[in-house]
Short mmCIF file of C-alpha atoms in Angstrom, two decimals:
data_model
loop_
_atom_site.label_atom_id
_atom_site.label_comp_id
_atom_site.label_asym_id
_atom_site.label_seq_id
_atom_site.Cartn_x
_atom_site.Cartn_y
_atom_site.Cartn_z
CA UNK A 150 0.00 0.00 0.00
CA UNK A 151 2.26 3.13 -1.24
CA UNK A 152 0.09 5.92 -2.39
CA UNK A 153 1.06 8.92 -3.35
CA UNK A 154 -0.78 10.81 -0.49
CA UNK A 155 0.14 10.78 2.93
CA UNK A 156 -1.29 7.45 5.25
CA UNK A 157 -2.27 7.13 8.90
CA UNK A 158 -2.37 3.78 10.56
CA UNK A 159 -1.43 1.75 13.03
CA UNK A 160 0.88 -1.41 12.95
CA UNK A 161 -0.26 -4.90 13.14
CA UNK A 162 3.59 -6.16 12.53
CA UNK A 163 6.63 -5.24 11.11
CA UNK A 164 9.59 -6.92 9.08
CA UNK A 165 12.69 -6.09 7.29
CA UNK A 166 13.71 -6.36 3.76
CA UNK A 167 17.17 -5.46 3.24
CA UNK A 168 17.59 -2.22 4.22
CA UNK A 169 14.14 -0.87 4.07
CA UNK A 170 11.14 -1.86 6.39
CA UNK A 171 7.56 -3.36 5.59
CA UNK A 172 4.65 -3.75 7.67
CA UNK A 173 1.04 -4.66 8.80
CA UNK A 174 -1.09 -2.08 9.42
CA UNK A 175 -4.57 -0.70 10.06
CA UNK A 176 -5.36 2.10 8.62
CA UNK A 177 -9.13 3.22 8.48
CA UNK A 178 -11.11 0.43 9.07
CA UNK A 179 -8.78 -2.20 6.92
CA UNK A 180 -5.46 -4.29 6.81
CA UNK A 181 -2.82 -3.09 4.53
CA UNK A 182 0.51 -3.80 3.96
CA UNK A 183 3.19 -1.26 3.23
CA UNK A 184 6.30 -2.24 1.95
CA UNK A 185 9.91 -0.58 1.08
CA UNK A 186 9.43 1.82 3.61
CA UNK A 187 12.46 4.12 5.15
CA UNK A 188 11.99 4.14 9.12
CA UNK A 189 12.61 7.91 10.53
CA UNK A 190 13.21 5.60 14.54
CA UNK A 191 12.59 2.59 15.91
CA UNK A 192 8.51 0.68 15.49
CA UNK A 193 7.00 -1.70 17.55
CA UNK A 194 3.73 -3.13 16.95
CA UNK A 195 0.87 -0.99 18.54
CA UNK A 196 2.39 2.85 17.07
CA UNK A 197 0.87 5.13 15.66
CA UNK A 198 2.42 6.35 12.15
CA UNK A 199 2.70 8.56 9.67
CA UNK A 200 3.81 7.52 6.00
CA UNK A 201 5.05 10.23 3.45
CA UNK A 202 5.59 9.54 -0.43
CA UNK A 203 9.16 10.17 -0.78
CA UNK A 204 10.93 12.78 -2.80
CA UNK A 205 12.11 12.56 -6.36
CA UNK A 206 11.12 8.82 -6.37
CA UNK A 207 13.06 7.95 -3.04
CA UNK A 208 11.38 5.07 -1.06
CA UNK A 209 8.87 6.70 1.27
CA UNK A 210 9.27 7.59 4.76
CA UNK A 211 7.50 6.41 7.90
CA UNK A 212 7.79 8.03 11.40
CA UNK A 213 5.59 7.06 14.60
CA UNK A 214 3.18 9.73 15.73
CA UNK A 215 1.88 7.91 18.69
CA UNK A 216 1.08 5.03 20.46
CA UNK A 217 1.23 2.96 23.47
CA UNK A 218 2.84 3.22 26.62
CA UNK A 219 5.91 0.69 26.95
CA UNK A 220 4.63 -2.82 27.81
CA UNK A 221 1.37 -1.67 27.18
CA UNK A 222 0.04 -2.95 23.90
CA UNK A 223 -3.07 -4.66 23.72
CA UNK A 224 -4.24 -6.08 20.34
CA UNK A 225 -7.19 -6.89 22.23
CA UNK A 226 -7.81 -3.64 23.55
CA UNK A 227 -9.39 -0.13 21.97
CA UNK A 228 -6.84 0.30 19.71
CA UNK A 229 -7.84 -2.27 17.85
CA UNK A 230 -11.57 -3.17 19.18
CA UNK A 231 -13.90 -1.64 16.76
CA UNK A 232 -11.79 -2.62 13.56
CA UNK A 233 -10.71 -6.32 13.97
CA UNK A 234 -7.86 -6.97 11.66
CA UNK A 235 -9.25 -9.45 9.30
CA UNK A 236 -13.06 -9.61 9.72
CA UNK A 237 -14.84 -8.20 7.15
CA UNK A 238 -16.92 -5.56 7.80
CA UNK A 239 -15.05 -4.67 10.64
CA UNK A 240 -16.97 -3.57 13.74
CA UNK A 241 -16.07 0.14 12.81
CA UNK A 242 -18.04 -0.45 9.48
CA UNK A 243 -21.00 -1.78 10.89
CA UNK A 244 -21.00 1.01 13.11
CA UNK A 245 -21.11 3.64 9.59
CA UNK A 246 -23.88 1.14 8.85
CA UNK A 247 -25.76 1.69 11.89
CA UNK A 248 -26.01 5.51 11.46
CA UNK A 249 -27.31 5.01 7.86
CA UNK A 250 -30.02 3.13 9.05
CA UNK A 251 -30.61 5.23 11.98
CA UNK A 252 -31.05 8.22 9.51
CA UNK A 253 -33.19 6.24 7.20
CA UNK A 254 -35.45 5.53 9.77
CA UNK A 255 -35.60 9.24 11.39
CA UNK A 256 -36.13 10.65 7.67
CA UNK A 257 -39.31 7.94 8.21
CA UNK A 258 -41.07 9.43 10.89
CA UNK A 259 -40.04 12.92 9.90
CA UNK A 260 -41.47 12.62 6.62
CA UNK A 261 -44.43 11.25 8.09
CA UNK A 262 -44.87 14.31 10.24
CA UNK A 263 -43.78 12.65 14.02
CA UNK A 264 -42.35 14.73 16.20
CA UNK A 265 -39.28 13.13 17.72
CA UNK A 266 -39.37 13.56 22.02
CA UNK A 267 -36.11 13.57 24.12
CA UNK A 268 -38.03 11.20 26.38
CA UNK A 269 -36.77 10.90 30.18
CA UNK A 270 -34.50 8.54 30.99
CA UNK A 271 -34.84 8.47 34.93
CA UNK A 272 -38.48 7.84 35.91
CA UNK A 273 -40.35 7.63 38.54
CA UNK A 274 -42.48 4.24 37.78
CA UNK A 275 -41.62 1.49 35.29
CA UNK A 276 -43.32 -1.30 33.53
CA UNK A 277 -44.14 -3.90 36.43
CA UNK A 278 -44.51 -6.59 33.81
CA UNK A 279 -43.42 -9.62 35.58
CA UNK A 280 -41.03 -10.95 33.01
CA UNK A 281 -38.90 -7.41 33.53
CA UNK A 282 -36.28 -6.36 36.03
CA UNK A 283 -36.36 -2.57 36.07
CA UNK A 284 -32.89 -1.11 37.51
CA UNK A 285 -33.52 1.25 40.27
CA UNK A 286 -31.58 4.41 40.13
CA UNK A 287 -31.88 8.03 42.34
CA UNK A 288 -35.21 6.91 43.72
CA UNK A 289 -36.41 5.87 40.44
CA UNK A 290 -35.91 3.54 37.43
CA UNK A 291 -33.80 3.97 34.50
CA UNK A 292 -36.51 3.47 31.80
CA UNK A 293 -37.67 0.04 30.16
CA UNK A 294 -39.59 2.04 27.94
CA UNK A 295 -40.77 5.48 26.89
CA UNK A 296 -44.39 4.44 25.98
CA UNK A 297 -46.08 6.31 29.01
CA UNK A 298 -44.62 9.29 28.48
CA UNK A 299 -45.78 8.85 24.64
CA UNK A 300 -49.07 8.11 25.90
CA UNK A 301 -49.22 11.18 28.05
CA UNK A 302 -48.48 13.33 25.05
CA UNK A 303 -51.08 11.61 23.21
CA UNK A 304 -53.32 12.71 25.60
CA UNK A 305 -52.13 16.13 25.52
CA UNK A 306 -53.07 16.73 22.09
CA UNK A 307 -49.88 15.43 19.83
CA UNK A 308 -51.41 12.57 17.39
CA UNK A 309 -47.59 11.47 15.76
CA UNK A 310 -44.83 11.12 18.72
CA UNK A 311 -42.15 8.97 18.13
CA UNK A 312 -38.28 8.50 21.01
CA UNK A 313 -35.51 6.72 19.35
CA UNK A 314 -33.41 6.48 22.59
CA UNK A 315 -31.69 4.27 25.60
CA UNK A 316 -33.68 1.53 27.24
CA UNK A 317 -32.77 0.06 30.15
CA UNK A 318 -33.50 -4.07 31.14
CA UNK A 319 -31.74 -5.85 34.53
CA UNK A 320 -30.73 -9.14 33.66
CA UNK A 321 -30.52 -9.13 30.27
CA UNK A 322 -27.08 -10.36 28.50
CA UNK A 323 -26.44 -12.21 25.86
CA UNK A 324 -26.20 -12.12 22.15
CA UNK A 325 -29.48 -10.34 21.40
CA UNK A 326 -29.44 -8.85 24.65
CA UNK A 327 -27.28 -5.71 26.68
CA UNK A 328 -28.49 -4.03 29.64
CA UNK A 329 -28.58 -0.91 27.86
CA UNK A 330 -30.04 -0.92 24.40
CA UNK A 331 -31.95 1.08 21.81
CA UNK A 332 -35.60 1.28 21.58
CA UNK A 333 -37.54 2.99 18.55
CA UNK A 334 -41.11 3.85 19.74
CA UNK A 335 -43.92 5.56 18.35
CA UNK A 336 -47.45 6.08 18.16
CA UNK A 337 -50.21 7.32 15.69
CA UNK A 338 -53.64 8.69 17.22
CA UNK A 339 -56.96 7.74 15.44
CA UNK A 340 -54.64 5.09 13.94
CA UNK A 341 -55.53 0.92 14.07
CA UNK A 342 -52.75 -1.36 14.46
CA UNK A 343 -52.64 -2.19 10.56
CA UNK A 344 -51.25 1.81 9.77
CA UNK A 345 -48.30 0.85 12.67
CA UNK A 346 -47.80 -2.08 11.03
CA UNK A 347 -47.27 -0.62 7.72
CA UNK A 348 -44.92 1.92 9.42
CA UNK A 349 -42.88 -1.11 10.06
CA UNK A 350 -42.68 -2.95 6.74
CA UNK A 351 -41.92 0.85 4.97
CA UNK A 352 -38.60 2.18 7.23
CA UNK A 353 -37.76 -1.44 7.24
CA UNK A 354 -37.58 -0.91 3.55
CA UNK A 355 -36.34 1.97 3.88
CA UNK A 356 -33.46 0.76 6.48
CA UNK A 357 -32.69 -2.21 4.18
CA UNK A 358 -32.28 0.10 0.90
CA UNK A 359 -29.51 2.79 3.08
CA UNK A 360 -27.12 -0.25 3.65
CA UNK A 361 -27.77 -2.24 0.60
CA UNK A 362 -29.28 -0.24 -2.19
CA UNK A 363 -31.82 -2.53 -4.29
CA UNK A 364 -32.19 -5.09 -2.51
CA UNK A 365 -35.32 -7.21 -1.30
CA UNK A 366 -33.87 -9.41 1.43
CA UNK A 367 -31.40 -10.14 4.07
CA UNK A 368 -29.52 -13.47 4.66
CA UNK A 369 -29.87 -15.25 8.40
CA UNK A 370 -28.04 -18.40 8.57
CA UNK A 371 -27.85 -19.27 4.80
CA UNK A 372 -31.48 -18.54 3.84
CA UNK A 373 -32.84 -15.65 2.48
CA UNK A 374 -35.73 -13.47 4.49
CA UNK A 375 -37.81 -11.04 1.71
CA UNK A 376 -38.38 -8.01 3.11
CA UNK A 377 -39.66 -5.70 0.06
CA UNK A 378 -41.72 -6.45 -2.67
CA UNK A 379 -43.87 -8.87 -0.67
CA UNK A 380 -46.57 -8.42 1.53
CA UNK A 381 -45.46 -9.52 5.35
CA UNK A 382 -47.25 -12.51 6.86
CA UNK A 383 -49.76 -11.86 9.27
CA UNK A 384 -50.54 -14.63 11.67
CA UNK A 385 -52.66 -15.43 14.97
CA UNK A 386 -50.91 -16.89 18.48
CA UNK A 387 -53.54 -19.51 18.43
CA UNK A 388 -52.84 -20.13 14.32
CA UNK A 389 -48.89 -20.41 14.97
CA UNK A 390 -49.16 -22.87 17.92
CA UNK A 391 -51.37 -24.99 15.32
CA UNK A 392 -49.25 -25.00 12.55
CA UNK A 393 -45.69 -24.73 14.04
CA UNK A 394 -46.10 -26.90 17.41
CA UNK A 395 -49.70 -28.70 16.50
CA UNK A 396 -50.61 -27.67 20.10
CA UNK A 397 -54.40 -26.45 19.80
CA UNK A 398 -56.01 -24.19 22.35
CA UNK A 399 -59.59 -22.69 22.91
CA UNK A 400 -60.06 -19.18 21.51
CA UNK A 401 -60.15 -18.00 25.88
CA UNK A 402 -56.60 -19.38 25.56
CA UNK A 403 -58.42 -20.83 29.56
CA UNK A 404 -56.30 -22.58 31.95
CA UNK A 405 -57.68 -26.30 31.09
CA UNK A 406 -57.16 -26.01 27.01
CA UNK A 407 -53.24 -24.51 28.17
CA UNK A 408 -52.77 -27.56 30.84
CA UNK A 409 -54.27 -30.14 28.18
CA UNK A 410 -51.78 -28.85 25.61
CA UNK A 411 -49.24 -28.47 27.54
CA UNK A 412 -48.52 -32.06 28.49
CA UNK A 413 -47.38 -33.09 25.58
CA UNK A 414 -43.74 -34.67 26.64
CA UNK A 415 -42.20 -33.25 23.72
CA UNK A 416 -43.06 -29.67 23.98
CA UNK A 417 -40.85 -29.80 27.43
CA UNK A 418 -42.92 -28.23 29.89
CA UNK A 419 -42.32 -29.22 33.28
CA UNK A 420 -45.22 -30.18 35.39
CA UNK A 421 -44.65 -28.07 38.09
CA UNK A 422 -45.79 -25.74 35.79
CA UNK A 423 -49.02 -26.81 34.42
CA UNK A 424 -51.25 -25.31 36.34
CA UNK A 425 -49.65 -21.45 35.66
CA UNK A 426 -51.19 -20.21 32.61
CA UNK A 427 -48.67 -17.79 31.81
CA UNK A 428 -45.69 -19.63 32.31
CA UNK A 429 -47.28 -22.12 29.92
CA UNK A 430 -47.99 -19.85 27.43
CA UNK A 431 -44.22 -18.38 27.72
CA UNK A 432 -42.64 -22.17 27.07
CA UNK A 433 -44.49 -22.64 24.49
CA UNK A 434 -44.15 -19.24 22.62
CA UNK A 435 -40.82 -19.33 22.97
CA UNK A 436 -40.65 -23.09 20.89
CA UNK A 437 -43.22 -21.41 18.38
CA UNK A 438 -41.21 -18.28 17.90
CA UNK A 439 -38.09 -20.19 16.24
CA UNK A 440 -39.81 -20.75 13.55
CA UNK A 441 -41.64 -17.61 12.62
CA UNK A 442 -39.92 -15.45 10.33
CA UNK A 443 -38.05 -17.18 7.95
CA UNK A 444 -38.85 -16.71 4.57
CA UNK A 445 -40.65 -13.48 5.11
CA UNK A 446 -41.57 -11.00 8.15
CA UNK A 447 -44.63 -12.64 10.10
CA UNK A 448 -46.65 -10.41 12.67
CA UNK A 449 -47.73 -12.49 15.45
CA UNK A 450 -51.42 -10.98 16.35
CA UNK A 451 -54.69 -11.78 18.73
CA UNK A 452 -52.59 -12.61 21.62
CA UNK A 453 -53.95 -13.69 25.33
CA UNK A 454 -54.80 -10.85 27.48
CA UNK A 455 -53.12 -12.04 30.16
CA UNK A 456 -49.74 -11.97 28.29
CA UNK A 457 -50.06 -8.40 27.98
CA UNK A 458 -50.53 -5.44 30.61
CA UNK A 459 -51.30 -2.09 28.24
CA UNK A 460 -52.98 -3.55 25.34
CA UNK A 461 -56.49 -2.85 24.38
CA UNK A 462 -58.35 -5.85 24.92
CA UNK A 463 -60.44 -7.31 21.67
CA UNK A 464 -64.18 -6.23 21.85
CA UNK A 465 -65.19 -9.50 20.97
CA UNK A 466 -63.44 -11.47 23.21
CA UNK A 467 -61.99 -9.73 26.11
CA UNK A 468 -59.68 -12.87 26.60
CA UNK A 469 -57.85 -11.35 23.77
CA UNK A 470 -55.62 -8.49 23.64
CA UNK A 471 -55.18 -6.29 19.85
CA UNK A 472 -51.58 -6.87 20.19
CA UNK A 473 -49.11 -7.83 17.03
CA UNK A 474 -44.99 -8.77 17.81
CA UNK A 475 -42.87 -8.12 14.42
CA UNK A 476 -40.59 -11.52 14.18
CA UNK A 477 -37.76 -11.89 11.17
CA UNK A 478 -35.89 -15.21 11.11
CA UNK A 479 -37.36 -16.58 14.24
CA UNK A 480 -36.07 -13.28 16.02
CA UNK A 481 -38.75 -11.01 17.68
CA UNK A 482 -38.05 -7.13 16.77
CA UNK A 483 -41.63 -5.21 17.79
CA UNK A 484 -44.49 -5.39 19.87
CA UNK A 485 -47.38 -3.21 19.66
CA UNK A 486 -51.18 -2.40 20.28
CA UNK A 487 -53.96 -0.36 20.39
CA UNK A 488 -54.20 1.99 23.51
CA UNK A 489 -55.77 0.88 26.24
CA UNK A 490 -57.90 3.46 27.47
CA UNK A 491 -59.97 2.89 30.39
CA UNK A 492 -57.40 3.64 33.49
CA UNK A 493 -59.27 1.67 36.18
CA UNK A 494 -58.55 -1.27 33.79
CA UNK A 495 -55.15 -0.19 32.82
CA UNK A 496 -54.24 -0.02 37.01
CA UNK A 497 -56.45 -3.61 37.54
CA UNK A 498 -53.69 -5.05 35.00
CA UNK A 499 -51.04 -2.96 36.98
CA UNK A 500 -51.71 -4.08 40.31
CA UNK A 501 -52.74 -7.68 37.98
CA UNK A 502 -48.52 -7.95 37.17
CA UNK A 503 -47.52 -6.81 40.83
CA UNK A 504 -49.20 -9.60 42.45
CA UNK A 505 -47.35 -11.61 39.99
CA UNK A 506 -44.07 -10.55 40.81
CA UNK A 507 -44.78 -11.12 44.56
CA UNK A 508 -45.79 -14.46 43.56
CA UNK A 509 -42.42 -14.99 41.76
CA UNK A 510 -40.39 -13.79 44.33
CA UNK A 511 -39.59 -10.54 42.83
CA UNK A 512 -39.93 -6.95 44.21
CA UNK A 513 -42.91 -4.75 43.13
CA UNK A 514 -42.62 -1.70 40.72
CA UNK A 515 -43.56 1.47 41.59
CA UNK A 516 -46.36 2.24 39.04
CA UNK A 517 -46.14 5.55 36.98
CA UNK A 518 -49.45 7.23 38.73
CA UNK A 519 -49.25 10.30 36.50
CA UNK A 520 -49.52 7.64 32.93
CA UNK A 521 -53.17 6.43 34.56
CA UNK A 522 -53.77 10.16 35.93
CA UNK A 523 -53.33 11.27 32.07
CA UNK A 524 -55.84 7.95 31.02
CA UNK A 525 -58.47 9.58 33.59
CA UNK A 526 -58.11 12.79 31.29
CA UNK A 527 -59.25 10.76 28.57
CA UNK A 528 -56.77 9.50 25.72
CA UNK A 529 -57.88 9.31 21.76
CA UNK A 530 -58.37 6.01 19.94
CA UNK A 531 -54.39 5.02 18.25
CA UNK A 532 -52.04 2.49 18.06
CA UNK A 533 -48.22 2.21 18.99
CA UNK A 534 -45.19 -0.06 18.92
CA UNK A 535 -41.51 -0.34 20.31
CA UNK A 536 -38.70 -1.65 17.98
CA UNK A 537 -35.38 -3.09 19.47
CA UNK A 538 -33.54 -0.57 16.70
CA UNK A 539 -29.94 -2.57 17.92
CA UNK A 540 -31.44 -5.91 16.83
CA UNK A 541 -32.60 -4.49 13.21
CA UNK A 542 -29.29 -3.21 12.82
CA UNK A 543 -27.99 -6.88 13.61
CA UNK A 544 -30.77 -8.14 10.88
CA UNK A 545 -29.86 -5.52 8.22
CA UNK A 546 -26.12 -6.14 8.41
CA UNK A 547 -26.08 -10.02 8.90
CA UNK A 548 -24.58 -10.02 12.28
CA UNK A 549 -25.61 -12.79 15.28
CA UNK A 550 -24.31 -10.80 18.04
CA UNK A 551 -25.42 -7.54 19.55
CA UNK A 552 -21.83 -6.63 20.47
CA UNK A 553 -20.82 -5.85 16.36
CA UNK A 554 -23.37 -3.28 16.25
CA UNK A 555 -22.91 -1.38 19.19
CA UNK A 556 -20.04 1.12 20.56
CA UNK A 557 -19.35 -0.60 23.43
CA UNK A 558 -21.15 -3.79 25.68
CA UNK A 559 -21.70 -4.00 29.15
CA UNK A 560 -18.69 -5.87 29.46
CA UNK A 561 -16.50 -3.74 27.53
CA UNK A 562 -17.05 -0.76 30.22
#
């Protein structure tokens, strides 16, 4: 790699030919190697340097600029962390990536005339959906969600609010999971659930297009997902169990249908817990969901009220809620619903998920008093839906692991 303009990098490795030196080296986000350099001082592995063409066709020149402290170079450390000599894209790629689709999808919502809210970050009540561990912080939670405080604007007269923005889970690492992650969320007034799930399948597009112009689908695992120029699958709870696991339940989703299904040996429920509904429900979802996805977007719909503690609940059957999860290559991305809108239901199903926790062994939530205050006050017909933005990045850019397409990981801090 001679050029004729003047390089940056860092070495990888160095080596002598005759008199002059060659090397390994980073320099942007990829491996080069320079050779028939002249060395203006001694190089170790880890400096910084600078390489000049030389004059009148002399060999050029290349002087370190920087680097580490003696005994202190780290291949594994920042230096080298988000570039990763030899994997292609590096992690500093995927990061360009990432704020290509994060533009795509503002540009979205901004052409859709949503106004984008710095939502708080330090609440006062969370979620107390029993399957969550909200971290406490300054006598309050660091937020598992910005959907109240969406809500509450709703109320106050916005109809198009969308947060792009930190989220905040205990207990949750892994490859698809950090403690600290990035939530898209957003809401339409006088909207149904079908308009937020055609939000979905157009900045998806629209995502997919920024990092790979043209294209209609994404690779998982050697297949191919289709994610434009086909409609997206829409499919019931109670129609996925059917097909998927051939586990049939009552449209009630009740207790008995659950417990009869349930004992199947192979679907691997234990039978200590057979006769708790929602724990049932969870097993079994989670076998269904592996297979949802896979040759195009499905939205999982009509799910079981009690799976669900802010959903409107379906006229029809109140043993349903309106809800609809987004899942691509057996990966859930969204999950959204209808408002629900009558508060002394919305704090039965708060006070519903406490008891639950106690029941678990877990500590209750404070509940966010103000978000059923602002219900009382009376909130407009609409839909919403949160989008784990870190785990479409991972979709659009083929990686498995949340760590490639963020800055830094828990354990990196």
């Amino acid at each position: 790699m001679i050029t004729p303009h003047r390089v940056h990098g860092r070495i990888l490795e160095t080596w002598q030919e005759g008199a002059l030196t060659s090397m390994a080296l980073i320099a942007g986000a990829a491996r080069h190697v320079a050779r028939g350099l002249r060395a203006d001082g001694p190089l170790a592995p880890g400096d910084i340097v600078e390489i000049e063409p030389g004059d009148g066709g002399a060999p050029p020149v290349v002087r370190r600029v920087g680097g580490p402290a003696a005994g202190a170079w780290d291949p594994g450390g920042d230096a080298l962390r988000w570039r990763q000599p030899g994997q292609a894209p590096s992690r500093m790629a995927l990061l360009f990536q990432r704020q290509a689709i994060l533009r795509a999808v503002r540009e979205y919502f901004f052409e859709q005339g949503f106004l984008e809210v710095q939502a708080p970050l330090l609440v006062k009540g969370a979620c107390p959906d029993a399957h969550l561990s909200p971290m406490r912080a300054e006598g309050g939670y660091l937020t598992t969600s910005t959907e109240y405080q969406i809500k509450r604007m709703i109320v106050g007269g916005f109809t198009r609010v969308f947060t792009l923005t930190q989220n905040f889970r205990g207990g949750d690492v892994g490859a698809r999971h950090n403690p600290e992650f990035t939530m898209l969320e957003w809401a339409r007034a006088f909207a149904p659930l079908d308009a937020i799930e055609d939000d979905v399948e157009a900045f998806v597009q629209r995502a997919l297009h920024a990092v790979s112009p043209g294209a209609e689908h994404v690779e998982v695992r050697g297949r191919a997902v289709q994610l434009a120029g086909v409609r997206w699958e829409r499919l019931t709870v109670r129609e996925a169990l059917a097909q998927h696991l051939g586990v049939h339940v009552d449209p009630s989703f009740s207790a008995a249908s659950l417990r009869a299904a349930a004992t199947r040996p192979d679907l691997g429920v234990p039978e200590r817990f057979l006769d708790d509904p929602p724990m049932v429900l969870s097993m079994l979802l989670d076998r269904v969901t592996e297979h949802l996805g896979h040759e195009r977007p499905v939205f999982l719909r009509e799910w079981p009220a009690l799976m669900t503690s802010s959903a409107e609940l379906s006229p029809g059957s109140p043993a349903l809620a309106l809800r609809s999860e987004l899942f691509i290559a057996g990966m859930e991305l969204s999950d959204g619903f209808p408002s629900l809108r009558d508060p002394e239901v919305q704090a039965a199903m708060f006070a519903r998920e406490n008891a639950r926790r106690a029941q678990e062994g877990k500590a209750p939530v404070e509940l966010d008093a103000r978000y059923v205050e602002a219900l009382r006050q009376g909130i407009p017909p609409g839909a919403g839906m949160a989008l784990g933005f870190d785990r479409l990045v991972m979709l659009l850019t083929g990686q498995e692991h949340i760590r490639d397409v963020l800055a830094f990981t828990w354990d990196e801090l």
